[in-house]
Amino acid sequence: MRKTVIAGNWKLNNTSKEAIELVTLLKRDLLDITEVDIVVCPVSTVLADVRDVLTESNIKIGAQNLFWEDKGAFTGEISAPLLKDAGAEYVIIGHSERRQYFGETNETVNKKIKAALVHGLSPIVCVGENLEQRETDKAFDVIETQCRESLAGFTAAEMKKIIIAYEPIWAIGTGKTASPDQAQEIHQFIRGLLVEMHDQELADSITIQYGGSVKPENIKDLIAQKDIDGALVGGASLKRDSFVAIVTGAC
Ligand code: PGA
């Protein structure tokens, strides 16, 4: 059985005070949830504060990025051992905003996944097409290249630690969600690629999240799809009520 994982991607939001307030409430509200795995991904500077609140909680912590080297002369970067030290168990890799604004490529994503796995962090690897690619029928090609290149060279055991997040760029922060059918079509395609790259058993074991304007109103229809195993939630993860409603809606 695949795990359903709901992860909140806070992006560049929440001071330490705001982060502590939010996770204190989430910890209480989501106390009884065992059906889905819950992850919050704050900015790196507040990871340790969030960890201190979430000890003995069912809510796990993720980071939003990492560098592939462990340490050294890499000013401004943060590494897997440091993220672990601050309480992270997951790390988002290759988010479209990082690909768009910070020059991430499938090759750097691949290196980052490797570094995360070496240090026991579970990577949440993002793939997704932009509007022009969708409108010109290139979505499948784009996703295939992203998956094959980003996920190249990992063993089946390593792959089992990876979560894939399908996030159509045209649906991120736009209020425009992919329809459940549109999302399912791509999720099924990604699972098919995993069969080609490995085998059916492995493909069936991998959690594939959907991301892009996930809200309390659409989570149930998305999660009801055969190949949608959770959500990567941006804007709606910043508010206690909407994140709690999304998590409970996925149960
Ligand atoms: P959104 O962001 O939910 O605000 O659309 C999702 C994401 O970028 O992970």
Coordinates of C-alpha atoms and ligand atoms in Angstrom, one line a residue:
M1 CA 0.0 0.0 0.0
R2 CA 1.2 3.5 -0.9
K3 CA 1.4 6.1 1.8
T4 CA -0.7 9.2 1.4
V5 CA 1.4 12.2 2.1
I6 CA 0.1 15.8 2.6
A7 CA 3.0 18.3 2.6
G8 CA 2.7 22.0 3.2
N9 CA 5.2 24.0 1.2
W10 CA 5.4 27.3 3.1
K11 CA 7.8 28.9 0.5
L12 CA 9.3 32.2 1.6
N13 CA 6.8 32.8 4.4
N14 CA 6.5 32.8 8.2
T15 CA 8.8 34.3 10.8
S16 CA 9.9 32.2 13.7
K17 CA 7.0 33.5 15.8
E18 CA 4.5 32.9 13.0
A19 CA 5.9 29.4 12.4
I20 CA 5.7 28.5 16.0
E21 CA 2.1 29.7 16.3
L22 CA 1.0 27.8 13.2
V23 CA 2.6 24.5 14.1
T24 CA 1.4 24.7 17.7
L25 CA -2.1 24.8 16.4
L26 CA -1.6 22.2 13.8
K27 CA -0.1 19.8 16.3
R28 CA -3.2 20.0 18.4
D29 CA -5.7 19.9 15.6
L30 CA -4.1 17.0 13.8
L31 CA -3.2 14.9 16.8
D32 CA -5.5 12.0 15.9
I33 CA -4.6 11.7 12.3
T34 CA -2.9 8.4 11.5
E35 CA -4.4 7.8 8.0
V36 CA -2.0 10.1 6.2
D37 CA 1.5 11.3 6.7
I38 CA 1.7 15.0 7.4
V39 CA 4.7 17.2 6.6
V40 CA 5.4 20.9 6.9
C41 CA 8.2 22.6 5.0
P42 CA 9.2 25.9 6.6
V43 CA 12.1 28.1 5.5
S44 CA 15.5 26.8 6.8
T45 CA 15.9 29.5 9.5
V46 CA 12.9 28.3 11.4
L47 CA 13.4 24.5 11.0
A48 CA 14.8 24.1 14.5
D49 CA 12.1 26.2 16.1
V50 CA 9.4 24.1 14.4
R51 CA 11.2 20.9 15.4
D52 CA 11.1 22.0 19.0
V53 CA 7.3 22.4 18.9
L54 CA 6.7 19.2 16.9
T55 CA 8.6 16.7 19.1
E56 CA 6.3 13.8 19.9
S57 CA 3.9 14.9 17.2
N58 CA 2.7 13.0 14.1
I59 CA 3.7 16.0 11.9
K60 CA 7.0 15.6 10.2
I61 CA 9.4 18.4 8.9
G62 CA 10.7 19.0 5.4
A63 CA 13.1 21.6 4.0
Q64 CA 12.5 23.4 0.7
N65 CA 15.9 22.9 -0.9
L66 CA 19.5 21.7 -0.3
F67 CA 22.9 21.8 -1.9
W68 CA 24.6 18.5 -2.8
E69 CA 27.9 19.0 -1.0
D70 CA 28.0 18.4 2.7
K71 CA 30.1 21.3 3.7
G72 CA 32.9 23.6 2.5
A73 CA 33.3 26.9 0.6
F74 CA 29.8 27.3 -0.7
T75 CA 28.6 30.6 0.7
G76 CA 24.9 30.8 1.2
E77 CA 24.1 27.1 0.7
I78 CA 22.6 24.6 3.1
S79 CA 23.4 20.9 3.1
A80 CA 21.6 17.6 3.9
P81 CA 23.5 17.0 7.2
L82 CA 22.6 20.5 8.4
L83 CA 18.9 20.1 7.5
K84 CA 18.9 16.8 9.4
D85 CA 20.5 18.5 12.3
A86 CA 17.7 21.1 12.3
G87 CA 15.0 18.4 12.3
A88 CA 14.2 17.8 8.7
E89 CA 13.2 14.3 7.5
Y90 CA 12.0 15.3 4.0
V91 CA 13.3 17.8 1.4
I92 CA 11.5 19.3 -1.6
I93 CA 13.8 19.1 -4.6
G94 CA 13.4 20.8 -8.0
H95 CA 10.3 22.8 -7.3
S96 CA 9.4 24.8 -10.4
E97 CA 10.1 28.1 -8.7
R98 CA 13.7 26.9 -8.1
R99 CA 13.9 25.7 -11.7
Q100 CA 12.6 29.0 -12.9
Y101 CA 14.3 31.5 -10.7
F102 CA 17.4 29.7 -9.5
G103 CA 18.5 27.8 -12.6
E104 CA 17.9 24.3 -11.3
T105 CA 18.1 21.6 -14.0
N106 CA 17.3 17.9 -14.1
E107 CA 21.0 17.3 -13.6
T108 CA 21.3 19.4 -10.4
V109 CA 18.0 17.9 -9.2
N110 CA 19.6 14.5 -9.6
K111 CA 22.7 15.4 -7.6
K112 CA 20.5 16.9 -4.9
I113 CA 18.4 13.7 -4.7
K114 CA 21.5 11.7 -4.3
A115 CA 22.8 13.9 -1.4
A116 CA 19.4 13.7 0.3
L117 CA 19.3 9.9 0.1
V118 CA 22.9 9.5 1.3
H119 CA 21.9 11.4 4.5
G120 CA 18.5 9.7 5.0
L121 CA 16.3 12.6 3.9
S122 CA 13.2 11.7 1.8
P123 CA 13.2 13.7 -1.4
I124 CA 10.0 15.2 -2.7
V125 CA 10.9 15.6 -6.3
C126 CA 8.8 18.1 -8.3
V127 CA 8.0 17.8 -12.0
G128 CA 5.5 19.6 -14.1
E129 CA 4.8 21.4 -17.4
N130 CA 4.1 25.1 -18.0
L131 CA 1.1 26.4 -19.8
E132 CA 2.7 26.7 -23.2
Q133 CA 3.9 23.2 -23.0
R134 CA 0.5 22.0 -22.1
E135 CA -1.2 23.9 -24.9
T136 CA 1.2 22.6 -27.5
D137 CA 0.8 19.0 -26.3
K138 CA 4.3 18.7 -24.9
A139 CA 3.3 18.0 -21.3
F140 CA 4.0 14.2 -21.6
D141 CA 7.4 14.8 -23.2
V142 CA 8.4 17.4 -20.6
I143 CA 7.4 15.2 -17.7
E144 CA 9.1 12.1 -19.2
T145 CA 12.4 14.0 -19.6
Q146 CA 12.2 15.5 -16.1
C147 CA 11.5 12.0 -14.6
R148 CA 14.1 10.1 -16.6
E149 CA 16.9 12.6 -16.1
S150 CA 16.1 13.6 -12.5
L151 CA 15.6 10.0 -11.3
A152 CA 18.5 8.5 -13.3
G153 CA 20.8 6.0 -11.6
F154 CA 18.9 5.2 -8.4
T155 CA 18.4 1.7 -7.2
A156 CA 15.0 0.3 -6.4
A157 CA 15.7 0.7 -2.7
E158 CA 16.7 4.3 -3.2
M159 CA 13.6 5.0 -5.3
K160 CA 11.3 3.7 -2.6
K161 CA 12.4 6.6 -0.4
I162 CA 11.4 9.2 -3.1
I163 CA 8.1 11.0 -3.4
I164 CA 7.2 12.5 -6.7
A165 CA 5.1 15.6 -6.9
Y166 CA 3.4 16.5 -10.1
E167 CA 2.9 20.2 -10.1
P168 CA 1.6 21.7 -13.4
I169 CA 3.2 25.2 -13.3
W170 CA 0.0 26.8 -14.7
A171 CA -1.8 25.6 -11.6
I172 CA 0.7 26.9 -9.0
G173 CA -0.6 29.9 -7.0
T174 CA -3.1 30.7 -9.8
G175 CA -6.2 29.3 -8.2
K176 CA -6.5 27.2 -11.3
T177 CA -6.3 23.5 -10.3
A178 CA -5.8 20.7 -12.8
S179 CA -9.0 18.8 -13.0
P180 CA -8.9 15.4 -11.3
D181 CA -8.9 13.7 -14.7
Q182 CA -6.1 15.9 -16.0
A183 CA -4.0 15.2 -12.9
Q184 CA -4.8 11.5 -12.9
E185 CA -3.8 11.2 -16.6
I186 CA -0.3 12.5 -15.8
H187 CA 0.0 10.6 -12.5
Q188 CA -0.8 7.4 -14.4
F189 CA 1.8 8.3 -17.1
I190 CA 4.5 8.9 -14.4
R191 CA 3.7 5.5 -12.9
G192 CA 4.0 3.9 -16.3
L193 CA 7.4 5.5 -16.7
L194 CA 8.4 4.1 -13.3
V195 CA 7.5 0.6 -14.6
E196 CA 9.7 1.2 -17.7
M197 CA 12.6 2.5 -15.6
H198 CA 12.2 -0.2 -12.9
D199 CA 9.3 -2.5 -12.6
Q200 CA 5.6 -2.7 -11.6
E201 CA 6.2 -3.5 -8.0
L202 CA 8.4 -0.4 -7.5
A203 CA 6.0 1.8 -9.5
D204 CA 3.1 0.7 -7.4
S205 CA 5.0 1.5 -4.2
I206 CA 5.8 5.2 -5.0
T207 CA 3.8 8.0 -3.6
I208 CA 2.9 10.6 -6.3
Q209 CA 1.5 13.8 -5.0
Y210 CA -0.4 16.4 -6.9
G211 CA 0.4 20.1 -6.3
G212 CA -1.1 23.3 -7.7
S213 CA -3.9 25.3 -6.0
V214 CA -4.9 22.4 -3.8
K215 CA -7.7 23.6 -1.4
P216 CA -10.2 22.1 1.0
E217 CA -12.8 22.2 -1.8
N218 CA -10.8 20.1 -4.3
I219 CA -8.7 17.7 -2.2
K220 CA -11.4 15.0 -2.0
D221 CA -11.9 14.7 -5.8
L222 CA -8.1 14.7 -6.4
I223 CA -7.3 12.1 -3.7
A224 CA -10.1 9.9 -5.0
Q225 CA -8.1 9.3 -8.2
K226 CA -6.3 6.0 -8.4
D227 CA -2.8 7.3 -8.9
I228 CA -3.0 10.5 -6.7
D229 CA -1.4 9.7 -3.3
G230 CA -1.4 13.0 -1.6
A231 CA -0.8 16.7 -2.1
L232 CA 2.0 19.3 -2.0
V233 CA 0.1 22.4 -0.8
G234 CA 1.5 25.9 -1.1
G235 CA -0.8 28.9 -0.3
A236 CA -3.4 26.9 1.6
S237 CA -0.8 25.4 3.9
L238 CA -0.1 28.8 5.5
K239 CA -3.5 28.9 7.1
R240 CA -4.4 26.6 10.0
D241 CA -8.0 26.1 8.9
S242 CA -7.3 25.3 5.3
F243 CA -4.4 23.0 5.9
V244 CA -6.3 21.1 8.6
A245 CA -9.3 20.8 6.2
I246 CA -7.0 19.5 3.4
V247 CA -5.4 16.9 5.7
T248 CA -8.7 15.7 7.1
G249 CA -10.2 15.7 3.5
A250 CA -7.4 13.3 2.4
C251 CA -8.2 10.8 5.2
Ligands
PGA1 P1 0.0 26.4 -4.5 O1 1.5 26.0 -4.5 O2 -0.8 25.4 -3.6 O3 0.0 27.8 -3.8 O4 -0.5 26.5 -5.9 C1 1.9 24.6 -4.7 C2 3.4 24.5 -4.7 O5 4.0 25.4 -5.4 O6 4.0 23.6 -4.2

